[in-house]
Short mmCIF file of C-alpha atoms in Angstrom, two decimals:
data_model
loop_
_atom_site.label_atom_id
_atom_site.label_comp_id
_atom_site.label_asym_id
_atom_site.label_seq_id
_atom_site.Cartn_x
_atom_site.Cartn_y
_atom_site.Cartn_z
CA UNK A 310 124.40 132.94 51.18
CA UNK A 311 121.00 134.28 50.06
CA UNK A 312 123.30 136.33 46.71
CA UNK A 313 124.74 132.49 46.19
CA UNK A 314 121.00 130.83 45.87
CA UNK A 315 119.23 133.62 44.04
CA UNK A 316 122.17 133.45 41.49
CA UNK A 317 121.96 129.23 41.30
CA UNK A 318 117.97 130.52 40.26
CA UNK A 319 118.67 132.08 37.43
CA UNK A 320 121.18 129.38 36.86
CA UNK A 321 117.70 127.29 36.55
CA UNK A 322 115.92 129.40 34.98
CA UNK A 323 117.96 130.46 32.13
CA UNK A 324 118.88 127.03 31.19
CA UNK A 325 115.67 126.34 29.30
CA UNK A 326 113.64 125.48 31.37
CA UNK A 327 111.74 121.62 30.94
CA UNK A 328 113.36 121.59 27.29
CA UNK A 329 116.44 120.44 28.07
CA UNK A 330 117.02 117.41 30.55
CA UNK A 331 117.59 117.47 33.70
CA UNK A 332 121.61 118.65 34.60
CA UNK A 333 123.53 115.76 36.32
CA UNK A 334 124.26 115.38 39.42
CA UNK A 335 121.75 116.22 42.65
CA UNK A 336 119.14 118.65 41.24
CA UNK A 337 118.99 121.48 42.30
CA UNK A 338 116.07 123.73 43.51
CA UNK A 339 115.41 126.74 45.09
CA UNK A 340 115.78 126.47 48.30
CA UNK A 341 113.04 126.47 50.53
CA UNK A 342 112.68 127.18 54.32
CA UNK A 343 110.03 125.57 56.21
CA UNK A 344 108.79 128.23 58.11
CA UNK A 345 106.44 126.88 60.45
CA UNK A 346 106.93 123.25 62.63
CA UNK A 347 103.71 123.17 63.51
CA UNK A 348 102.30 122.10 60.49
CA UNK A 349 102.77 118.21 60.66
CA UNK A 350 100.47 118.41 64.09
CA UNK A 351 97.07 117.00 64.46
CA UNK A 352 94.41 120.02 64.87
CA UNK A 353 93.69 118.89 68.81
CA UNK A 354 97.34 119.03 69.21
CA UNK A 355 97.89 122.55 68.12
CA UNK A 356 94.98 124.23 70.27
CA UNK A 357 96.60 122.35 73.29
CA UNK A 358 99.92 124.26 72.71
CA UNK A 359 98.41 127.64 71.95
CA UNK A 360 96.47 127.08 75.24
CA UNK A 361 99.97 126.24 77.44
CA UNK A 362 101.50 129.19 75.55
CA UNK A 363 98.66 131.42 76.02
CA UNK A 364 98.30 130.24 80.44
CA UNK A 365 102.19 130.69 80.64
CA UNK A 366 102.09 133.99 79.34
CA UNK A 367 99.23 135.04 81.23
CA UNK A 368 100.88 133.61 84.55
CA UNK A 369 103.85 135.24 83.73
CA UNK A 370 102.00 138.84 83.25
CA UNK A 371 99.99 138.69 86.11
CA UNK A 372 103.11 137.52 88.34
CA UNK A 373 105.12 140.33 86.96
CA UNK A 374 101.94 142.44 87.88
CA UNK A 375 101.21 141.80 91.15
CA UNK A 376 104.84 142.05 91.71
CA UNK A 377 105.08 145.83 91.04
CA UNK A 378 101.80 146.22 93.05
CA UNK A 379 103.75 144.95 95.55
CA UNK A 380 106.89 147.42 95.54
CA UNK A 381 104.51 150.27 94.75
CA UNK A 382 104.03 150.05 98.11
CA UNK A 383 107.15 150.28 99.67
CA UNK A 384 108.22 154.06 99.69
CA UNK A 385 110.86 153.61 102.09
CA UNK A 386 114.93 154.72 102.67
CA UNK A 387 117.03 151.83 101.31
CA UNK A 388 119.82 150.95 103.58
CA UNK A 389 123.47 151.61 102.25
CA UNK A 390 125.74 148.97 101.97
CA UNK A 391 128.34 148.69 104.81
CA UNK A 392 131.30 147.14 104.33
CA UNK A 393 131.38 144.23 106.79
CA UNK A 394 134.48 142.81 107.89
CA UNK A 395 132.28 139.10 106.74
CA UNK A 396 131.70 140.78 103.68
CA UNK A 397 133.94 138.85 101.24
CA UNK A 398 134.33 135.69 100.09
CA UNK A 399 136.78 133.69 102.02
CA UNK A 400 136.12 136.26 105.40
CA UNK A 401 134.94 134.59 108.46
CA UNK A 402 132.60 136.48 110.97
CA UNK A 403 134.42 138.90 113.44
CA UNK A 404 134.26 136.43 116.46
CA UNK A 405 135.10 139.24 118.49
CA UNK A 406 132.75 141.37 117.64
CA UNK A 407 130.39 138.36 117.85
CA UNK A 408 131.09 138.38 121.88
CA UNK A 409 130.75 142.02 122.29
CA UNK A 410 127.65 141.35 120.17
CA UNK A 411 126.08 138.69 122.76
CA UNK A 412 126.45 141.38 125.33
CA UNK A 413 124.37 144.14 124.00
CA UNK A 414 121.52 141.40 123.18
CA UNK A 415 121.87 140.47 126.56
CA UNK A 416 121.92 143.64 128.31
CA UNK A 417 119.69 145.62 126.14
CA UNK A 418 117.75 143.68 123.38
CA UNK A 419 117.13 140.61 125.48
CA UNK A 420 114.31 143.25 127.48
CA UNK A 421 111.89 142.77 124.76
CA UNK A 422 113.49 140.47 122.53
CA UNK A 423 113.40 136.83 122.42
CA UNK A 424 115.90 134.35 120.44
CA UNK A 425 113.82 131.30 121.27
CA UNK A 426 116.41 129.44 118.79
CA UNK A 427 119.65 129.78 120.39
CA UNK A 428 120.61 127.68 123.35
CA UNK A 429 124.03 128.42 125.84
CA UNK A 430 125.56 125.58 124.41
CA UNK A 431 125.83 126.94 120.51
CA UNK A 432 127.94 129.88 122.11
CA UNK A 433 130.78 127.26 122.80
CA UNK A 434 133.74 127.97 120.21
CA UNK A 435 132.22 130.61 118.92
CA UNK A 436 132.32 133.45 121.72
CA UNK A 437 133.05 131.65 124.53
CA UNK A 438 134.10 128.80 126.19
CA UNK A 439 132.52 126.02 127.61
CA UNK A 440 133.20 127.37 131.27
CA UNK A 441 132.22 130.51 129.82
CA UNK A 442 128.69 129.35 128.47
CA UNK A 443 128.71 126.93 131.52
CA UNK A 444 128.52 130.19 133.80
CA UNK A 445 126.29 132.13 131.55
CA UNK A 446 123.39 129.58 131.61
CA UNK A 447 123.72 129.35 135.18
CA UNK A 448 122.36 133.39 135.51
CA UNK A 449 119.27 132.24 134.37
CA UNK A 450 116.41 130.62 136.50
CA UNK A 451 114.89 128.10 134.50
CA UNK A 452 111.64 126.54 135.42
CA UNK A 453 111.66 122.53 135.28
CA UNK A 454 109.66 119.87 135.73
CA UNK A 455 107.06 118.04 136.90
CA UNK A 456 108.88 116.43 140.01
CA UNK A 457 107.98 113.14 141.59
CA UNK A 458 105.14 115.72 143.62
CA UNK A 459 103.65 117.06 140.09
CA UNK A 460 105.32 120.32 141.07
CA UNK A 461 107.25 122.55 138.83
CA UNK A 462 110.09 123.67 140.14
CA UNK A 463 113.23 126.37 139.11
CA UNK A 464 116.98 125.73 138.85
CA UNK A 465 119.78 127.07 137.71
CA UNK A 466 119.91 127.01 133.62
CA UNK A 467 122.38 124.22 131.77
CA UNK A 468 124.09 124.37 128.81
CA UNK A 469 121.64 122.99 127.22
CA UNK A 470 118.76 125.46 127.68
CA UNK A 471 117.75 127.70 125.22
CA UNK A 472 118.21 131.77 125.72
CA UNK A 473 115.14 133.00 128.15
CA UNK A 474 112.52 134.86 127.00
CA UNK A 475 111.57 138.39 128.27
CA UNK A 476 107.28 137.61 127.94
CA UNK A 477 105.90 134.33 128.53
CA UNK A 478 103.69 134.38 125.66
CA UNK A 479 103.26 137.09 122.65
CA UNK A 480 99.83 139.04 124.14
CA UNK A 481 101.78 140.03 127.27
CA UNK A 482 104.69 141.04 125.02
CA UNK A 483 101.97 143.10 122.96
CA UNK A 484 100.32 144.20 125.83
CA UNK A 485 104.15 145.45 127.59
CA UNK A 486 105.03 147.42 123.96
CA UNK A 487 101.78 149.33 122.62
CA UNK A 488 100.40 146.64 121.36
CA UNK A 489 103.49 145.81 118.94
CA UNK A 490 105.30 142.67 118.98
CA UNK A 491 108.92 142.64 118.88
CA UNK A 492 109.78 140.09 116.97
CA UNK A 493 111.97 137.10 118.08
CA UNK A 494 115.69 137.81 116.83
CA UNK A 495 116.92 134.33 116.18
CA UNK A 496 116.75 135.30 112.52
CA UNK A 497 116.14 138.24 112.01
CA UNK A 498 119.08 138.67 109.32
CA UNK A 499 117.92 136.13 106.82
CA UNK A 500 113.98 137.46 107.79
CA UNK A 501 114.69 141.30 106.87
CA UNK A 502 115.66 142.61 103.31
CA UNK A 503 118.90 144.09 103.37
CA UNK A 504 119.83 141.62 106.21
CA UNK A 505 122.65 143.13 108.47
CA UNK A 506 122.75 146.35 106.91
CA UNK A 507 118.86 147.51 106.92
CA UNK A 508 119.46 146.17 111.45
CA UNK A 509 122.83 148.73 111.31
CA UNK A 510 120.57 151.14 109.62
CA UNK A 511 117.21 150.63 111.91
CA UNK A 512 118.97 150.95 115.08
CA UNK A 513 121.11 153.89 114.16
CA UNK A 514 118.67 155.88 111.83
CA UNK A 515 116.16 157.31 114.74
CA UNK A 516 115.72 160.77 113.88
CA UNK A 517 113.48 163.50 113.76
CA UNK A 518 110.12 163.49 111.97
CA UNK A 519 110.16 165.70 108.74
CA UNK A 520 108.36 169.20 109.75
CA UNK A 521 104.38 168.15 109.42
CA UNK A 522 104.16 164.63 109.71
CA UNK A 523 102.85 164.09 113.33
CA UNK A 524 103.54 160.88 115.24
CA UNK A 525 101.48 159.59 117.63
CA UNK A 526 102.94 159.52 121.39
CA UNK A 527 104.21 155.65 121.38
CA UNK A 528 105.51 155.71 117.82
CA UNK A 529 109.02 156.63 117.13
CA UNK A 530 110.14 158.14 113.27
CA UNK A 531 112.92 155.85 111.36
CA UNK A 532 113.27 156.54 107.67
CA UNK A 533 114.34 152.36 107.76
CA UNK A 534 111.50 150.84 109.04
CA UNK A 535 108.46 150.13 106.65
CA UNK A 536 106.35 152.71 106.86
CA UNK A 537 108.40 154.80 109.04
CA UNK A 538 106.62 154.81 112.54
CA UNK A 539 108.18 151.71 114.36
CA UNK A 540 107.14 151.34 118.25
CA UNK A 541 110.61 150.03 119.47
CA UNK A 542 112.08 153.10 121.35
CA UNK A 543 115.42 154.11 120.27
CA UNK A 544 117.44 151.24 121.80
CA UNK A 545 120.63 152.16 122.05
CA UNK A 546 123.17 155.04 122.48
CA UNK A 547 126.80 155.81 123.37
CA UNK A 548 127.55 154.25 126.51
CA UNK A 549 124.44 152.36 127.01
CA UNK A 550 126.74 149.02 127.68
CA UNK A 551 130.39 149.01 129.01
CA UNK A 552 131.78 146.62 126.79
CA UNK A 553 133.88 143.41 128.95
CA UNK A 554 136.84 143.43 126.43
CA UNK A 555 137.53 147.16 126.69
CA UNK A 556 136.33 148.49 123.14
CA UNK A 557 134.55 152.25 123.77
CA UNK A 558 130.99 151.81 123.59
CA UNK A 559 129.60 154.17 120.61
CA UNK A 560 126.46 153.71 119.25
CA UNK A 561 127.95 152.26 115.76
CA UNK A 562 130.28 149.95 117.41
CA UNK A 563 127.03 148.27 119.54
CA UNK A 564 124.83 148.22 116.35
CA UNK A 565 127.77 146.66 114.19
CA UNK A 566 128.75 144.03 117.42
CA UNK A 567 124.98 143.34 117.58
CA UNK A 568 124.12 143.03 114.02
CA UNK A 569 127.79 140.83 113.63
CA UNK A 570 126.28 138.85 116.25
CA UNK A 571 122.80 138.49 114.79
CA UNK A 572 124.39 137.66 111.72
CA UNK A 573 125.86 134.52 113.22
CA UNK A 574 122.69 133.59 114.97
CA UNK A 575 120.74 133.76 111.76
CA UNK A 576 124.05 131.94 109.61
CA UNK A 577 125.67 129.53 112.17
CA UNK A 578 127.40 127.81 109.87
CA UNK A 579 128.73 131.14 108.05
CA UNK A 580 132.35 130.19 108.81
CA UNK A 581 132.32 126.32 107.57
CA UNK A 582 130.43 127.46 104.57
CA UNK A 583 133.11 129.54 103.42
CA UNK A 584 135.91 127.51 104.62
CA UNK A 585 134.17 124.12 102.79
CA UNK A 586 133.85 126.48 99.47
CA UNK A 587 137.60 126.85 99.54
CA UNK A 588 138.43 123.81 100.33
CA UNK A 589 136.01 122.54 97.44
CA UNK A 590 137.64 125.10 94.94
CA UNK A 591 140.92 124.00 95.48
CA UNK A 592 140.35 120.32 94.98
CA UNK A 593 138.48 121.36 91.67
CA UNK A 594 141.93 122.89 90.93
CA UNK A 595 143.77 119.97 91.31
CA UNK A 596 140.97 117.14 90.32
CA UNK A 597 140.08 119.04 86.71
CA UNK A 598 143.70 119.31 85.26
CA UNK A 599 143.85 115.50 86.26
CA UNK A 600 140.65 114.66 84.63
CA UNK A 601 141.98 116.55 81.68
CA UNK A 602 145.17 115.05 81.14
CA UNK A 603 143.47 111.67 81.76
CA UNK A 604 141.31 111.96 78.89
CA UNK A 605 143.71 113.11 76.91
CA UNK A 606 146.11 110.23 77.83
CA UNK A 607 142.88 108.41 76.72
CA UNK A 608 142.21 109.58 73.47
CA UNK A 609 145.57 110.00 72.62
CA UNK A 610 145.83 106.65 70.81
CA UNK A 611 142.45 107.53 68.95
CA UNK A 612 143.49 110.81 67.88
CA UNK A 613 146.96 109.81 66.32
CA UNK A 614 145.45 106.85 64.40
CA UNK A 615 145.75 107.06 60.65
CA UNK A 616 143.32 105.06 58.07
CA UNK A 617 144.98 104.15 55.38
CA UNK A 618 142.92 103.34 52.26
CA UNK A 619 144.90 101.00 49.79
CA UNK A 620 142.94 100.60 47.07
CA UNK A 621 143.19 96.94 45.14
CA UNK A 622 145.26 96.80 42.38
CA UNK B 9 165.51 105.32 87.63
CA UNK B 10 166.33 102.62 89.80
CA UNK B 11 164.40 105.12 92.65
CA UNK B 12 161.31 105.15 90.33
CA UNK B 13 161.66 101.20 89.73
CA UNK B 14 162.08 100.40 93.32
CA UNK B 15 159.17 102.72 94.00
CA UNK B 16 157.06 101.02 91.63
CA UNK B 17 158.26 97.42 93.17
CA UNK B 18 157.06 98.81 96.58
CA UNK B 19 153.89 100.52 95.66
CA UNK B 20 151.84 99.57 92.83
CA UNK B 21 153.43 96.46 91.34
CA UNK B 22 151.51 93.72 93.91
CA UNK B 23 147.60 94.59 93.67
CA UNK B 24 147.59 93.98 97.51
CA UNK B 25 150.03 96.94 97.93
CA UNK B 26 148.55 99.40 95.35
CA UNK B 27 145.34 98.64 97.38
CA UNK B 28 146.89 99.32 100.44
CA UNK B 29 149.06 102.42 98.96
CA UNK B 30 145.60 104.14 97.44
CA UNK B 31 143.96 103.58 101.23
CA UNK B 32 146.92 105.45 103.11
CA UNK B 33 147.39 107.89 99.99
CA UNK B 34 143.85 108.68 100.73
CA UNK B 35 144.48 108.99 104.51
CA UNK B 36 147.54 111.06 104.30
CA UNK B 37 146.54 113.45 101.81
CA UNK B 38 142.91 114.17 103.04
CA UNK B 39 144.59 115.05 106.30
CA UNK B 40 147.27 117.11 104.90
CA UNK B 41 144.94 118.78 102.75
CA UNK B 42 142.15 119.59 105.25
CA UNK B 43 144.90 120.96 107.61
CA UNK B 44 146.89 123.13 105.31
CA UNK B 45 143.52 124.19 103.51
CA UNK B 46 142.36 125.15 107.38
CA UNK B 47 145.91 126.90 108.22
CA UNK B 48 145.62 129.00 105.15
CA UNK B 49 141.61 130.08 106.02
CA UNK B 50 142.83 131.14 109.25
CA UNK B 51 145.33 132.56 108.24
CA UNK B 52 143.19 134.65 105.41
CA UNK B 53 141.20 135.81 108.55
CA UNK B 54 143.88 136.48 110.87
CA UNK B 55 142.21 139.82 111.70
CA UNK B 56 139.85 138.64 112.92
CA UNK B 57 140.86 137.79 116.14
CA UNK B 58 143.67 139.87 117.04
CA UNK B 59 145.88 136.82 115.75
CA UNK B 60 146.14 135.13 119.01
CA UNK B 61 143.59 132.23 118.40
CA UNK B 62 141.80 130.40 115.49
CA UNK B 63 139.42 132.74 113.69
CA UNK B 64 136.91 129.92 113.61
CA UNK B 65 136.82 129.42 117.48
CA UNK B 66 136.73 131.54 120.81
CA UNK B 67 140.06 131.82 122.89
CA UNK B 68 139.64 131.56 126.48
CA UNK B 69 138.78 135.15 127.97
CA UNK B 70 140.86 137.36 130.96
CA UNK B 71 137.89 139.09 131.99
#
């Protein structure tokens, strides 16, 4: 292209130059890019654009700055990634392993671990059945009321109470765990980078302290856990639980039931999410060649139209 | 062609019966579809559950 315009130049320039007249047809010139579109803009306008351009930049830098100040930080071991069984695309959660997974929060996290989002009834069709739930909720001793005294008053829990709570408030949970908080569970998946994998890794990555660093009595060293001195003891072991359904109780087997389970309780809808994206893919499938043969049912009689010029005689 | 005509007749020739054809079309097919579409997701997951209830819902427990 550029060989083609430099050569129609010369073209000009040989030809004589103003002597002879102009060659018919559209003139030609050399051709000229206009490099710049700001110059039709009024002054004022211009110094408004460099400013935007010069703020977004700026923002930009000093987001991208305080970012990596940010994950300077974080010097910490990076969970693997497991392969769960929910792991692909069309997989439901293991509703198995979600059961077996209400049972170690029950009999060990619930201790020191609230879900103050999860109520008996939301475990109905997904681990258990209404009876099921019915009977669970009925364990607990919940405290009701005012009745027509003023008094409060306990009774056995319904369906629709939520999951109890092991502290009645977070400074005696503090003050019953070293001054730490354990944090409520409900969703702790979606709260925790690496989601189900960096809870599989946390519970099952207790280990020794490198020789020299010292911990301090209540701490406990996981290479997981931000900063690596976390004050939740090691929670669970190989036979800590005897699990209902018969499946031998090692430690992976409770942290993957319990983190399967968590899982749920952070994603409840998990299952219909998945299921909905097929069913949305596969009407896609069948809608789109419709639409397609539609339009070109449509623009059939368009496209195979002829204009015929007939020129008068 | 005397199925298609007579099909035609029946269906979609009277606007009152296309009408009523595209509102039981719609029924039939959306149920068809949602229950094949849910037959084939549990069946995808089948694993899940030891294949002796939907994947998507708790069977009733023995113990």
């Amino acid at each position: 292209m550029a060989a083609l315009s430099a050569a129609r130049c010369l073209v000009l320039r040989t030809r004589g130059g103003s002597l002879l007249p102009p060659p018919p047809g559209p003139r030609l010139r050399p051709p000229q890019a206009s490099m710049s579109s700001l110059s039709g803009m009024s002054r004022g306008r211009k110094v408004a654009l460099s400013a935007l351009g010069v703020l977004a930049a700026g923002g930009a830098g000093l987001a991208l700055a305080l970012h990596t100040a940010v994950s300077a930080s974080d010097l910490l071991l990076h969970p693997p990634s497991y392969a769960w069984s929910h792991n692909g695309l069309l997989a439901s959660l293991d509703h198995d392993s979600i059961r077996r997974g209400y049972q170690v929060y029950k009999q060990v996290c619930a201790a020191c671990h609230s879900m103050e989002y999860l109520a008996f009834r939301n475990l109905i069709g997904v681990s258990h059945t209404e009876a099921e739930a019915k009977a669970l909720a009925e364990e607990v001793e919940v405290v009701d009321g005012p009745d027509e005294n003023g008094e409060m008053f306990t009774r056995p829990g319904k369906l629709s109470d939520y999951f109890p709570k092991p502290y009645p408030n977070p400074e005696a949970a503090r003050a019953a765990n070293n001054g730490a908080l354990p944090p409520d569970l409900s969703y702790i998946i979606s709260a925790r980078h690496g989601g189900e994998d960096y809870v599989f890794s946390l519970l099952t990555g207790y280990c020794d302290p490198p020789t020299g660093v010292v911990m301090r009595e209540e701490l406990h060293y996981n290479p997981y856990f931000p900063g690596q001195a976390i004050t939740m003891a090691p929670p669970i072991y190989n036979e800590v639980l005897e699990f209902e359904d018969g499946t031998p109780a090692t430690m992976s087997q409770i942290a993957k039931d319990v983190c399967t389970f968590l899982r749920w309780a952070a994603e409840p809808e998990h299952d219909h999410r998945k299921r909905m994206g097929m069913k949305m893919l596969i009407m896609v499938g069948l809608l789109v060649p419709l639409i397609y043969y539609l339009k070109r049912h449509r623009w059939s009689v368009l496209k195979s139209r002829k204009i015929a010029y007939r020129p008068p005689k | 062609m005397p199925l298609r005509s007579r099909l035609y007749s029946v269906f979609f020739r009277r606007t009152s019966a296309f009408a009523l054809t595209i509102a039981l079309g719609a029924v039939v097919f959306e149920r068809a579809f949602d229950q094949g579409a849910d037959a084939f997701y549990e069946r995808l997951n089948r694993g899940e559950n030891c294949g002796n209830t939907s994947s998507t819902s708790m069977r009733p427990k023995k113990n």
